[in-house]
Short mmCIF file of C-alpha atoms and ligand atoms in Angstrom, two decimals:
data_model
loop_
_atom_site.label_atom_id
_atom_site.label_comp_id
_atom_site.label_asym_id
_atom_site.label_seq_id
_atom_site.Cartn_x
_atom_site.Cartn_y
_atom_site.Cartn_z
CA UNK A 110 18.63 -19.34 -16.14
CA UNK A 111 19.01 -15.26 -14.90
CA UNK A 112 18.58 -15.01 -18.59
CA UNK A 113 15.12 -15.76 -19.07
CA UNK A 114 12.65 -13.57 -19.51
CA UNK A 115 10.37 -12.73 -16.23
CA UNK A 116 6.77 -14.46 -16.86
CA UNK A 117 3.69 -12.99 -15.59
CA UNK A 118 0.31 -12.98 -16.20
CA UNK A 119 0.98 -14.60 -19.78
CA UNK A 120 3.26 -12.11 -20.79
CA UNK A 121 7.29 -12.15 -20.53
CA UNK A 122 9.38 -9.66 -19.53
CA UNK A 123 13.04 -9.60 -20.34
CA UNK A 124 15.27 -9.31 -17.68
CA UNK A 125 17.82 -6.22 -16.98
CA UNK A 126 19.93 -4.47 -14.58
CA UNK A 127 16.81 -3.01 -12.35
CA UNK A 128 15.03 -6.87 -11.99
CA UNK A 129 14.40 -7.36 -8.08
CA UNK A 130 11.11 -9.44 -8.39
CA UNK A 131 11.03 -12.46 -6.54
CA UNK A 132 9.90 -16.03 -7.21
CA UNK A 133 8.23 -15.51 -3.93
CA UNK A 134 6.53 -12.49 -5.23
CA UNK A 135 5.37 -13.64 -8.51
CA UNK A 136 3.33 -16.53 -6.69
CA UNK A 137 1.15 -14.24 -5.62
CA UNK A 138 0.52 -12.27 -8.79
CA UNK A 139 -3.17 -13.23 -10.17
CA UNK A 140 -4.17 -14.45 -6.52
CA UNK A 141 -6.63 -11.20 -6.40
CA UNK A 142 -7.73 -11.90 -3.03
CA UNK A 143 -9.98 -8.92 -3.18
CA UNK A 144 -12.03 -10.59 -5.78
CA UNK A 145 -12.57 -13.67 -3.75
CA UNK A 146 -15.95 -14.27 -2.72
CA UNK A 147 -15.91 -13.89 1.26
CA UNK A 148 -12.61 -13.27 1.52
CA UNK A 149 -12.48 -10.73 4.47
CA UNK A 150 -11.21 -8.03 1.53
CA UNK A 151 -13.48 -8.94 -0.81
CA UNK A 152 -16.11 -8.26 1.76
CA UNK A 153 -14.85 -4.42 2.64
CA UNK A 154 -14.34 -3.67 -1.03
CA UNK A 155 -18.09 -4.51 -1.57
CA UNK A 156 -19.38 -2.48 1.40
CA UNK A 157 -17.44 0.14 0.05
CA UNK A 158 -19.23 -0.35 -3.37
CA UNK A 159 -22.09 -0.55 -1.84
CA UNK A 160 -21.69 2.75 0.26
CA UNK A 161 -21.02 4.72 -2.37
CA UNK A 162 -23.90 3.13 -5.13
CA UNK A 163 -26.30 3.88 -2.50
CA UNK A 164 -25.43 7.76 -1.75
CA UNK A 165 -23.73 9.14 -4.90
CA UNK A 166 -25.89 9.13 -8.18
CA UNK A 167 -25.45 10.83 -11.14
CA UNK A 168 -28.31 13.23 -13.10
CA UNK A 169 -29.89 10.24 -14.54
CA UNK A 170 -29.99 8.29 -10.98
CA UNK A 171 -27.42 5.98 -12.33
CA UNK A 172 -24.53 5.26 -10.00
CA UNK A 173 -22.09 7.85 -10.18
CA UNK A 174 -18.97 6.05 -9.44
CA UNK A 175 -17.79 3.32 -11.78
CA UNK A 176 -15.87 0.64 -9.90
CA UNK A 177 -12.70 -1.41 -11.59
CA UNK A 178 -11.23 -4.21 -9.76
CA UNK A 179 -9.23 -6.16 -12.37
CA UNK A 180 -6.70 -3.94 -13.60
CA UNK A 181 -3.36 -5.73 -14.23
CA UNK A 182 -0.41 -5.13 -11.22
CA UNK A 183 1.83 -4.95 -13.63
CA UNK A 184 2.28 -0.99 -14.82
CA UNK A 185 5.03 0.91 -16.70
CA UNK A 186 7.21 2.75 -14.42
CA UNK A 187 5.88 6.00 -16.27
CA UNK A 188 2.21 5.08 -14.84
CA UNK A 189 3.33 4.65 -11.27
CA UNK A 190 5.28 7.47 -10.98
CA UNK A 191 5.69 10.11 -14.17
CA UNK A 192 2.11 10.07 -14.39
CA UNK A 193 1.62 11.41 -10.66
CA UNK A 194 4.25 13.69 -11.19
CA UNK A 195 6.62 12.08 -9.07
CA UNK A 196 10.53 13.53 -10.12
CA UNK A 197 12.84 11.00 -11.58
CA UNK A 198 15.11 10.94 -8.93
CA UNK A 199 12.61 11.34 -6.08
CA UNK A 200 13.23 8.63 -3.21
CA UNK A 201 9.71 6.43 -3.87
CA UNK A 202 11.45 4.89 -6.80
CA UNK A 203 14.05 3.25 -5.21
CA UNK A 204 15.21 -0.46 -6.08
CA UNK A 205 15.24 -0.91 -2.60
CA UNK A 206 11.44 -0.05 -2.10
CA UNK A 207 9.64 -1.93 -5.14
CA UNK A 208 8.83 -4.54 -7.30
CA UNK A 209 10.70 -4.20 -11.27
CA UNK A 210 10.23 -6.56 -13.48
CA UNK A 211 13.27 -4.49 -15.49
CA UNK A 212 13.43 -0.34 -15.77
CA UNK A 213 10.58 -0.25 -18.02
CA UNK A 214 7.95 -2.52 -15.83
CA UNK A 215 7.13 -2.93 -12.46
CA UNK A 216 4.09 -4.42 -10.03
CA UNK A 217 2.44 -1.20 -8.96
CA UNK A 218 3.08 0.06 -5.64
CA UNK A 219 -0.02 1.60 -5.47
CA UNK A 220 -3.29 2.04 -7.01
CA UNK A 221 -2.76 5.95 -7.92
CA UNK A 222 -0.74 4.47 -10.60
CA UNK A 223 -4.01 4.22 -13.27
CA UNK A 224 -5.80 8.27 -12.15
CA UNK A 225 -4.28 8.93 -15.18
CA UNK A 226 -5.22 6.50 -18.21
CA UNK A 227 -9.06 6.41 -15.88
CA UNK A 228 -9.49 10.23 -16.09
CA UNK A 229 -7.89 10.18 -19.85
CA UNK A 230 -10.44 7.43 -20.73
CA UNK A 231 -13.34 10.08 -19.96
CA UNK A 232 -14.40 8.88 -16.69
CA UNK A 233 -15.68 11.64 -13.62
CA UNK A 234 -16.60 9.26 -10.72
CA UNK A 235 -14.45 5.71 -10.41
CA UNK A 236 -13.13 3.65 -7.58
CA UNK A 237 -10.38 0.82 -8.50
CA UNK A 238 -9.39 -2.00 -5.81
CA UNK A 239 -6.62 -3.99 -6.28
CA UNK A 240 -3.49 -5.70 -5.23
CA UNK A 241 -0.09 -3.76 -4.46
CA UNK A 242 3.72 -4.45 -4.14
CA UNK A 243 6.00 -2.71 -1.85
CA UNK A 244 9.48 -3.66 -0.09
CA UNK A 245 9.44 -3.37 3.12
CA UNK A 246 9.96 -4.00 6.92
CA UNK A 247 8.16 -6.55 8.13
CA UNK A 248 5.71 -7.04 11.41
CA UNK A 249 2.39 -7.83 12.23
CA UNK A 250 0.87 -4.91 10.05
CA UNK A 251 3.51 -4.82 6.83
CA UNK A 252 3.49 -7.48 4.17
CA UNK A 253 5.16 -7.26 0.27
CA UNK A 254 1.27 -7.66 -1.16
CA UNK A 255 -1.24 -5.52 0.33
CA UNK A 256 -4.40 -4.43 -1.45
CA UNK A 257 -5.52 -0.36 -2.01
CA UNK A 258 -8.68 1.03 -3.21
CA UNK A 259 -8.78 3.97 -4.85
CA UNK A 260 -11.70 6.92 -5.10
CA UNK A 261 -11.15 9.63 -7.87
CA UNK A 262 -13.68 12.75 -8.05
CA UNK A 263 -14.00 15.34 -10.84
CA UNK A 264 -16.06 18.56 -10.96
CA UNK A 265 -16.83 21.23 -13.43
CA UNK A 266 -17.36 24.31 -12.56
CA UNK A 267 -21.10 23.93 -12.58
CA UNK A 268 -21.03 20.93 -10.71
CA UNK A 269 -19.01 22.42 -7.90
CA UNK A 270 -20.69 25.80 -7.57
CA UNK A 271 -24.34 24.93 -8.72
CA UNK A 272 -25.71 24.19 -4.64
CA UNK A 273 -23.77 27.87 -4.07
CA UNK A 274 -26.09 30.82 -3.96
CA UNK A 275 -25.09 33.21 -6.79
CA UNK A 276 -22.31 30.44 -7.84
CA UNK A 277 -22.18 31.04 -11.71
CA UNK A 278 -20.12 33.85 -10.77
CA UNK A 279 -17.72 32.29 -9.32
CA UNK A 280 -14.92 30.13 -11.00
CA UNK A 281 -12.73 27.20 -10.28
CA UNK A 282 -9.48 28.95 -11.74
CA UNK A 283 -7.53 32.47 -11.20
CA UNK A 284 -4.19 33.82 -13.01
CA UNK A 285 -1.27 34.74 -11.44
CA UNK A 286 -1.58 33.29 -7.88
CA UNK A 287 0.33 31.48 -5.60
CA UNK A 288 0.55 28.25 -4.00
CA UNK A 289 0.34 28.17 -0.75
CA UNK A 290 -0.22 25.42 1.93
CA UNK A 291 -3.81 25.71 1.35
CA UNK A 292 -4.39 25.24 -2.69
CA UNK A 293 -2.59 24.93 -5.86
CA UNK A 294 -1.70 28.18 -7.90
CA UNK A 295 -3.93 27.99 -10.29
CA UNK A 296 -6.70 27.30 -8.05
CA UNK A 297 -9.52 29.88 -6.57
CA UNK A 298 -9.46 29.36 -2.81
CA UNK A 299 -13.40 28.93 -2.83
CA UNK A 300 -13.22 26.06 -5.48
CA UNK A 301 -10.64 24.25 -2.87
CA UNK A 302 -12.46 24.54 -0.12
CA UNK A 303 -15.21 22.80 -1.61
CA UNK A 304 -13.67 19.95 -3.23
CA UNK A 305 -11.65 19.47 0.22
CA UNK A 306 -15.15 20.16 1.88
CA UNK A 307 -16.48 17.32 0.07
CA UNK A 308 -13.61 14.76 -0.21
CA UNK A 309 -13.33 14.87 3.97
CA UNK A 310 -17.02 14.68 4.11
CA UNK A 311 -17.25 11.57 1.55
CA UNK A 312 -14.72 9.90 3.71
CA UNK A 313 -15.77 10.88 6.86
CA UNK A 314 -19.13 9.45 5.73
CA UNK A 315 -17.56 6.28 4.43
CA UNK A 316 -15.47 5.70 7.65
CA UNK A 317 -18.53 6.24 9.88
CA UNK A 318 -20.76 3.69 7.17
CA UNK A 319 -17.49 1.07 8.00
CA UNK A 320 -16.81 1.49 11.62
CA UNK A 321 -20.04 3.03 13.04
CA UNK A 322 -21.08 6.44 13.90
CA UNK A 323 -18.51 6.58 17.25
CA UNK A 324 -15.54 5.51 15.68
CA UNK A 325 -12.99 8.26 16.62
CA UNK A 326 -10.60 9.97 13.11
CA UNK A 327 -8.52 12.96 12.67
CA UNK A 328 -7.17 14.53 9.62
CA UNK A 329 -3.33 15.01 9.01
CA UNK A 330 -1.69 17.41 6.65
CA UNK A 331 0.80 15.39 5.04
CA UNK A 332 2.66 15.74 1.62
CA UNK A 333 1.80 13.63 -1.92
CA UNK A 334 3.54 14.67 -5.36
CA UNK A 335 0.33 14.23 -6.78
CA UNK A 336 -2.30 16.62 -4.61
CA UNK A 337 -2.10 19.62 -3.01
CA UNK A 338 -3.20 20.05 0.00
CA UNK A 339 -2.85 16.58 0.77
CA UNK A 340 -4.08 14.92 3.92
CA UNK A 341 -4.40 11.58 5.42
CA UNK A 342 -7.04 9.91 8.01
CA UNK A 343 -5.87 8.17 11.24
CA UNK A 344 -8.51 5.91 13.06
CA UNK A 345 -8.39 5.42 16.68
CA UNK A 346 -7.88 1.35 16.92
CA UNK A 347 -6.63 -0.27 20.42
CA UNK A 348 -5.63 3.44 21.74
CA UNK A 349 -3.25 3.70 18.69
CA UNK A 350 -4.04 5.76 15.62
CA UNK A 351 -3.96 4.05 12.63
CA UNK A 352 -3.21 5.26 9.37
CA UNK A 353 -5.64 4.20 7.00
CA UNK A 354 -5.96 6.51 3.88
CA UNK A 355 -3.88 8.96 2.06
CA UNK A 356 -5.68 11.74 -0.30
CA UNK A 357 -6.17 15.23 -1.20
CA UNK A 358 -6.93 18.17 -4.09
CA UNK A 359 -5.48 16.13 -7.51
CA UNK A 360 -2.10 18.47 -8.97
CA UNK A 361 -3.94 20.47 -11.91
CA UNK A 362 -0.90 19.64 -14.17
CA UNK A 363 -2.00 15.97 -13.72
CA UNK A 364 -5.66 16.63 -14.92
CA UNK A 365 -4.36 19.28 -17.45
CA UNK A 366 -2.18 16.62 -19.12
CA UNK A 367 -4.95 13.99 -19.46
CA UNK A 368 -7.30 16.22 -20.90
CA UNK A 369 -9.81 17.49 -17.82
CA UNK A 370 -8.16 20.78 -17.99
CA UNK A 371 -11.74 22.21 -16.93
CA UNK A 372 -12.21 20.18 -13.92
CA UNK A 373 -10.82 20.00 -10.28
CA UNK A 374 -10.71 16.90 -8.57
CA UNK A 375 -10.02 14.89 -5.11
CA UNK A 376 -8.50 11.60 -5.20
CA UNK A 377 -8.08 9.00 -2.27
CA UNK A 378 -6.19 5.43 -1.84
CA UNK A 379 -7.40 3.40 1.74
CA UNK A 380 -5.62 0.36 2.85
CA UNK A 381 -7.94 -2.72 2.49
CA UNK A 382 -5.83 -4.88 4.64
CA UNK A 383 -5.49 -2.05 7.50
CA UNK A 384 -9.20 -1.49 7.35
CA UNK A 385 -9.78 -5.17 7.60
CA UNK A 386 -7.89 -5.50 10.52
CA UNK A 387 -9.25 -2.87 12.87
CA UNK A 388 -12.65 -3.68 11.31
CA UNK A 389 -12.48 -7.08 12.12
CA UNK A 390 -9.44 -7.32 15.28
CA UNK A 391 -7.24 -9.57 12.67
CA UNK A 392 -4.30 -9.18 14.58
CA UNK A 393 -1.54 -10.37 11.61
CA UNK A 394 -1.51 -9.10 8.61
CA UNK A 395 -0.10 -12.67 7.49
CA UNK A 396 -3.97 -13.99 8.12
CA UNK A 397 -5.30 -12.44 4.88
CA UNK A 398 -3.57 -15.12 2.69
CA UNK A 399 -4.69 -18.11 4.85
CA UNK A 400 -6.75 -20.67 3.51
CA UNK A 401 -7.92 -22.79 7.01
CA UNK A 402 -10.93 -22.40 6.74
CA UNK A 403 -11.32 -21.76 10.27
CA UNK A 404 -10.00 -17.87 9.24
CA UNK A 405 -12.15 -17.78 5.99
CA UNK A 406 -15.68 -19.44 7.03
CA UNK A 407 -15.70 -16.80 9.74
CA UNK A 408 -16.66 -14.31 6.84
CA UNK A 409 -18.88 -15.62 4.54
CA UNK A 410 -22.07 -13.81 6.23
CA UNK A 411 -25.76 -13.97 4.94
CA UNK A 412 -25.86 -10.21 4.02
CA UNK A 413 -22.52 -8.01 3.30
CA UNK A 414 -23.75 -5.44 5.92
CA UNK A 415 -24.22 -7.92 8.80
CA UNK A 416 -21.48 -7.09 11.22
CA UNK A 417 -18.85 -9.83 11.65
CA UNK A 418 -17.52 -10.82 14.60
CA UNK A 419 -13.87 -12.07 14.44
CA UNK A 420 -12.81 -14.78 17.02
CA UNK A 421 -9.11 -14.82 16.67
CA UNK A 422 -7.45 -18.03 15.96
CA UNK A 423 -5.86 -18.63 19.10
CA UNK A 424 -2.21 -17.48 18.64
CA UNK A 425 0.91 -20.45 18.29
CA UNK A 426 3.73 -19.56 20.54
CA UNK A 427 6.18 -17.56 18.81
CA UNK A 428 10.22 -19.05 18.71
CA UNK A 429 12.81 -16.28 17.83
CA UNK A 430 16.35 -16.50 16.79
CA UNK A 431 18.99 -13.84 16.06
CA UNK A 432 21.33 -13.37 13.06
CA UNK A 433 24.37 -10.87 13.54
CA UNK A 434 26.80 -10.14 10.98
CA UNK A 435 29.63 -7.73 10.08
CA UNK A 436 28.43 -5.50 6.86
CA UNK A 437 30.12 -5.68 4.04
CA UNK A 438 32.94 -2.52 4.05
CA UNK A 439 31.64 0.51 2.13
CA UNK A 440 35.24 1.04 0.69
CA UNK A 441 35.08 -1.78 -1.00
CA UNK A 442 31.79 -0.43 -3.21
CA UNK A 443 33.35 0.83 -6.66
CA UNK A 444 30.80 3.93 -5.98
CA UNK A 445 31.03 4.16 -2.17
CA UNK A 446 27.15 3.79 -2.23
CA UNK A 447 25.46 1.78 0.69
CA UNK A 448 25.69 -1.92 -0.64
CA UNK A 449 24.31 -3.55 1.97
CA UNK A 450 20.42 -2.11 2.10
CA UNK A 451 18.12 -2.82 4.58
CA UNK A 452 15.35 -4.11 2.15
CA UNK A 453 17.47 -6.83 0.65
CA UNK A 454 18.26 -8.99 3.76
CA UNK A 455 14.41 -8.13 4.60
CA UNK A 456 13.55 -9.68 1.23
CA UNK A 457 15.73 -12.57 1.94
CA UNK A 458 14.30 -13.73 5.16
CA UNK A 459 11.10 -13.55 3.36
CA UNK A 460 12.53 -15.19 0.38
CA UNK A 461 13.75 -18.38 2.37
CA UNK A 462 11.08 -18.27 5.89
CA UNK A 463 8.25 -17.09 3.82
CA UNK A 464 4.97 -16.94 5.95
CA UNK A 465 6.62 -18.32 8.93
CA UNK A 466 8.48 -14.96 9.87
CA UNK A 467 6.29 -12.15 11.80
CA UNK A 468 8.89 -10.11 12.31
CA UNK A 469 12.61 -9.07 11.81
CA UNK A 470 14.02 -6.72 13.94
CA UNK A 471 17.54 -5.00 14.44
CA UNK A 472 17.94 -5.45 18.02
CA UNK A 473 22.08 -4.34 18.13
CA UNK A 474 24.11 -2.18 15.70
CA UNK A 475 28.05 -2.10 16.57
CA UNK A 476 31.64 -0.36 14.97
CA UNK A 477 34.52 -1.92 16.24
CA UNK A 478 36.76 0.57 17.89
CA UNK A 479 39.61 -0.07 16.23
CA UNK A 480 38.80 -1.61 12.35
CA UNK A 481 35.87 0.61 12.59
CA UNK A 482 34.13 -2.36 10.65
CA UNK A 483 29.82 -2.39 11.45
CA UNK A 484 27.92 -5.17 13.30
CA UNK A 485 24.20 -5.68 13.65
CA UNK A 486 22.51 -8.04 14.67
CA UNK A 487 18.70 -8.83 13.98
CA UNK A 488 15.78 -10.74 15.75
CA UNK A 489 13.75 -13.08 13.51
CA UNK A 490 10.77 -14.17 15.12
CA UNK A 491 9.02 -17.24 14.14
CA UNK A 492 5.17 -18.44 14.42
CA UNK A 493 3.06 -19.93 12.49
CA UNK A 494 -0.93 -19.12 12.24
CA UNK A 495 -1.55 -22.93 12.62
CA UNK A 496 0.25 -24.95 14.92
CA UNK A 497 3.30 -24.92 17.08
CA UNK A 498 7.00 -24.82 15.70
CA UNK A 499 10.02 -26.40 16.97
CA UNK A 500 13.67 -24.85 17.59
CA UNK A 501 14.56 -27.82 15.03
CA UNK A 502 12.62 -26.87 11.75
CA UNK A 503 13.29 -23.41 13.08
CA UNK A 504 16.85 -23.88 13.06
CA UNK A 505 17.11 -25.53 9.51
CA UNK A 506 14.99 -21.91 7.90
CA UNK A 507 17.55 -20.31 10.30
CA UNK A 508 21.01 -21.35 9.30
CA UNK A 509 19.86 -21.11 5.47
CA UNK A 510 18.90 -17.90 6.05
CA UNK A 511 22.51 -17.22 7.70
CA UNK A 512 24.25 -18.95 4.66
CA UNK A 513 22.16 -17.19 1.68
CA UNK A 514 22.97 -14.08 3.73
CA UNK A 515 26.62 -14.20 3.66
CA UNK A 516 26.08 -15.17 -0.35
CA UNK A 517 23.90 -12.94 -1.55
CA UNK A 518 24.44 -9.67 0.86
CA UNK A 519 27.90 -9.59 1.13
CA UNK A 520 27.76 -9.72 4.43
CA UNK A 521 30.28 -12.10 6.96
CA UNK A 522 28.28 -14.28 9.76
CA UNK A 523 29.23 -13.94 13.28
CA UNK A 524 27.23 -17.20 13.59
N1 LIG B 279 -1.15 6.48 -3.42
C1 LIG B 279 -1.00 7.01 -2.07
C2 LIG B 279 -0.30 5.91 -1.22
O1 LIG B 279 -0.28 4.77 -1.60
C3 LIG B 279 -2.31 7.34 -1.44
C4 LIG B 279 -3.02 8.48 -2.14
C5 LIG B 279 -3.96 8.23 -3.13
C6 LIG B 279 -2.76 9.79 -1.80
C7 LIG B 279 -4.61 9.27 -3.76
C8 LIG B 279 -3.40 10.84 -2.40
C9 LIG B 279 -4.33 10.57 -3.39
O2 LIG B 279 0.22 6.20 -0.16
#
């Protein structure tokens, strides 16, 4: 059976060394919540659709952005990451972190992963939504699936410097400079500062279209292989600031390499899911792949732009129970690499409690004095969206989840 080939979407995939995808996983391949009519994603991704068909048109009055939303999840490792420039051994890749079908094919881990074959296919203006894979920790705001929606923009030199007075003198590249933390080397500084000028105003614009002219953001300087300068947007929600977009200037070599070596460009990728949830106060992240209607009705408004106001299903009482085990002894790994990662026994409590664990935390780590052998010890905590558990059906998820971990992880119970 670990012999067959990995089946998705129609096609098979044979199996090697890198495989980590999960039964679990594939379920929800195809499921494309963000084109479901009313579903609370599908609603954001067509405000944002409609935001940007209203303001941004193109000579002819024709929309300027094209939109994709049905791009297969499943990408070659080349278009997730050599595509965005991301080094070969650079951490993002990690086994630990994604979804491989083997080490040619993998669900994408983000929706970056097709700037390249869009902007080779000729297209300026384009915003893609879809669903993403990443392994990871898991609360109230992380799940393996989330969904990302991407915005790439282009500009020639016209384009950029035709609103500038005197602008046909000016040019979008220069020899022999340097980068620095503000632009690219072979960047002019005014050509950056207005394709930054305009990404941050397009998204500031967008956020305030979403949330309301009050809503409180802030820009962070933060680091992408694939733009320079890079930034991303934190939205006040609940007194916290919430991440909700990464972006920046697009790497020349990328747009050199797919033929718009006379253009400079901004890209963005939001978090539909993160949006939803401040948007709307959905307070588990869990809720987005609910089908009570009681969660779904709730969004099926008259008119996308009508605001929607989210009662939250009253909350089940949560039930938690710890796991603690001794890690398996790094001596004993023929490499003396980690083999006990973090991710795995994540993946496993997913793999076995599914959508009835919020949240797994490590609550105790321990080296005996002597053997100098490490403990931890981790809280699961149970609830489900719809009704109340008990420690009993609790227990049963529990104990499996403390036998599959001391056969699969290589780990010994201290149950
Ligand atoms: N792909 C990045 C992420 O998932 C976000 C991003 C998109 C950043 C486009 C810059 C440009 O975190």
């Amino acid at each position: 059976i670990g012999q067959q080939p990995v089946e998705v979407l129609g096609h098979r995939y044979p199996r090697d060394d890198f495989t980590n995808v999960t039964p679990k996983i594939l379920a929800k391949v195809g499921r494309n919540l963000h084109n479901q009519p009313y579903h609370p994603l599908w609603l954001i991704k067509e405000r944002i659709k409609a935001h940007f068909y209203s303001n941004y048109y193109g000579p002819g009055g024709n929309p300027l952005f094209s939109v994709h939303d049905n791009l297969s999840p499943v990408v070659t490792v080349e278009q997730n990451f050599d595509s965005l420039l991301i080094p070969p051994d650079h951490s993002s890749r990690k086994r630990g972190d994604n979804y491989y079908l083997n080490r040619k094919t993998m669900l994408r881990a983000h929706t970056s992963a097709h700037q390249a074959e869009l902007v080779r296919s000729g297209l300026d203006a384009f915003l893609l939504a879809g669903d993403v894979y990443r392994r990871d920790e898991i609360d109230a705001s992380h799940y393996p699936v989330f969904h990302q929606m991407e915005g790439v923009r282009l500009f020639s030199n016209h384009q950029l410097f035709s609103k500038v007075h005197n602008g046909e003198d000016l040019s979008l590249f220069e020899r022999g400079g340097r980068r620095t933390p503000q632009k690219q080397e072979t960047h002019s500084l005014e050509a950056v500062k207005l394709v930054e000028f305009d990404l941050k105003q397009t998204l500031t614009r967008l956020v305030a279209y979403l949330f309301g002219a009050d809503v409180e953001v802030r820009w962070v300087d933060c680091y992408f292989p694939f733009t320079h300068p890079s930034f991303e947007l934190e939205v006040r929600f609940q007194g916290n600031w919430m991440e909700v977009l990464g972006c920046g200037v697009m790497e020349q070599e990328l747009l050199n390499s797919v033929g718009a070596q006379n253009k400079l460009g901004w890209a963005f990728g939001l978090g539909l899911e993160r949006l939803a949830m401040v948007l709307y106060s959905i307070p588990d992240i869990r809720l987005f792949w609910s089908e009570d209607e009681r969660f779904l009705k709730q969004f099926r408004v008259q008119d996308i732009h009508q605001p929607v106001s989210f009662q939250a299903l009253s909350k089940y009482p949560p039930l938690h129970n710890d796991i603690s085990f001794w890690l398996p002894d790094t001596k004993d790994s023929q490499d003396g690499s980690e083999s006990f990662t973090e991710n795995d026994f994540y993946e496993l409590v997913r793999s076995i409690g599914g959508d009835l664990v919020e949240k797994v935390t490590l609550i105790d780590e321990f080296t005996h004095p002597k053997t100098g052998r490490r403990s931890r010890c981790y809280r699961v905590v149970y609830r489900h969206m719809e009704r109340t558990l008990t420690q009993e059906e609790v227990g049963l998820v529990h104990q499996q989840i403390e036998r599959m971990a001391e056969a699969e992880l290589g780990v010994q119970g201290r149950y």
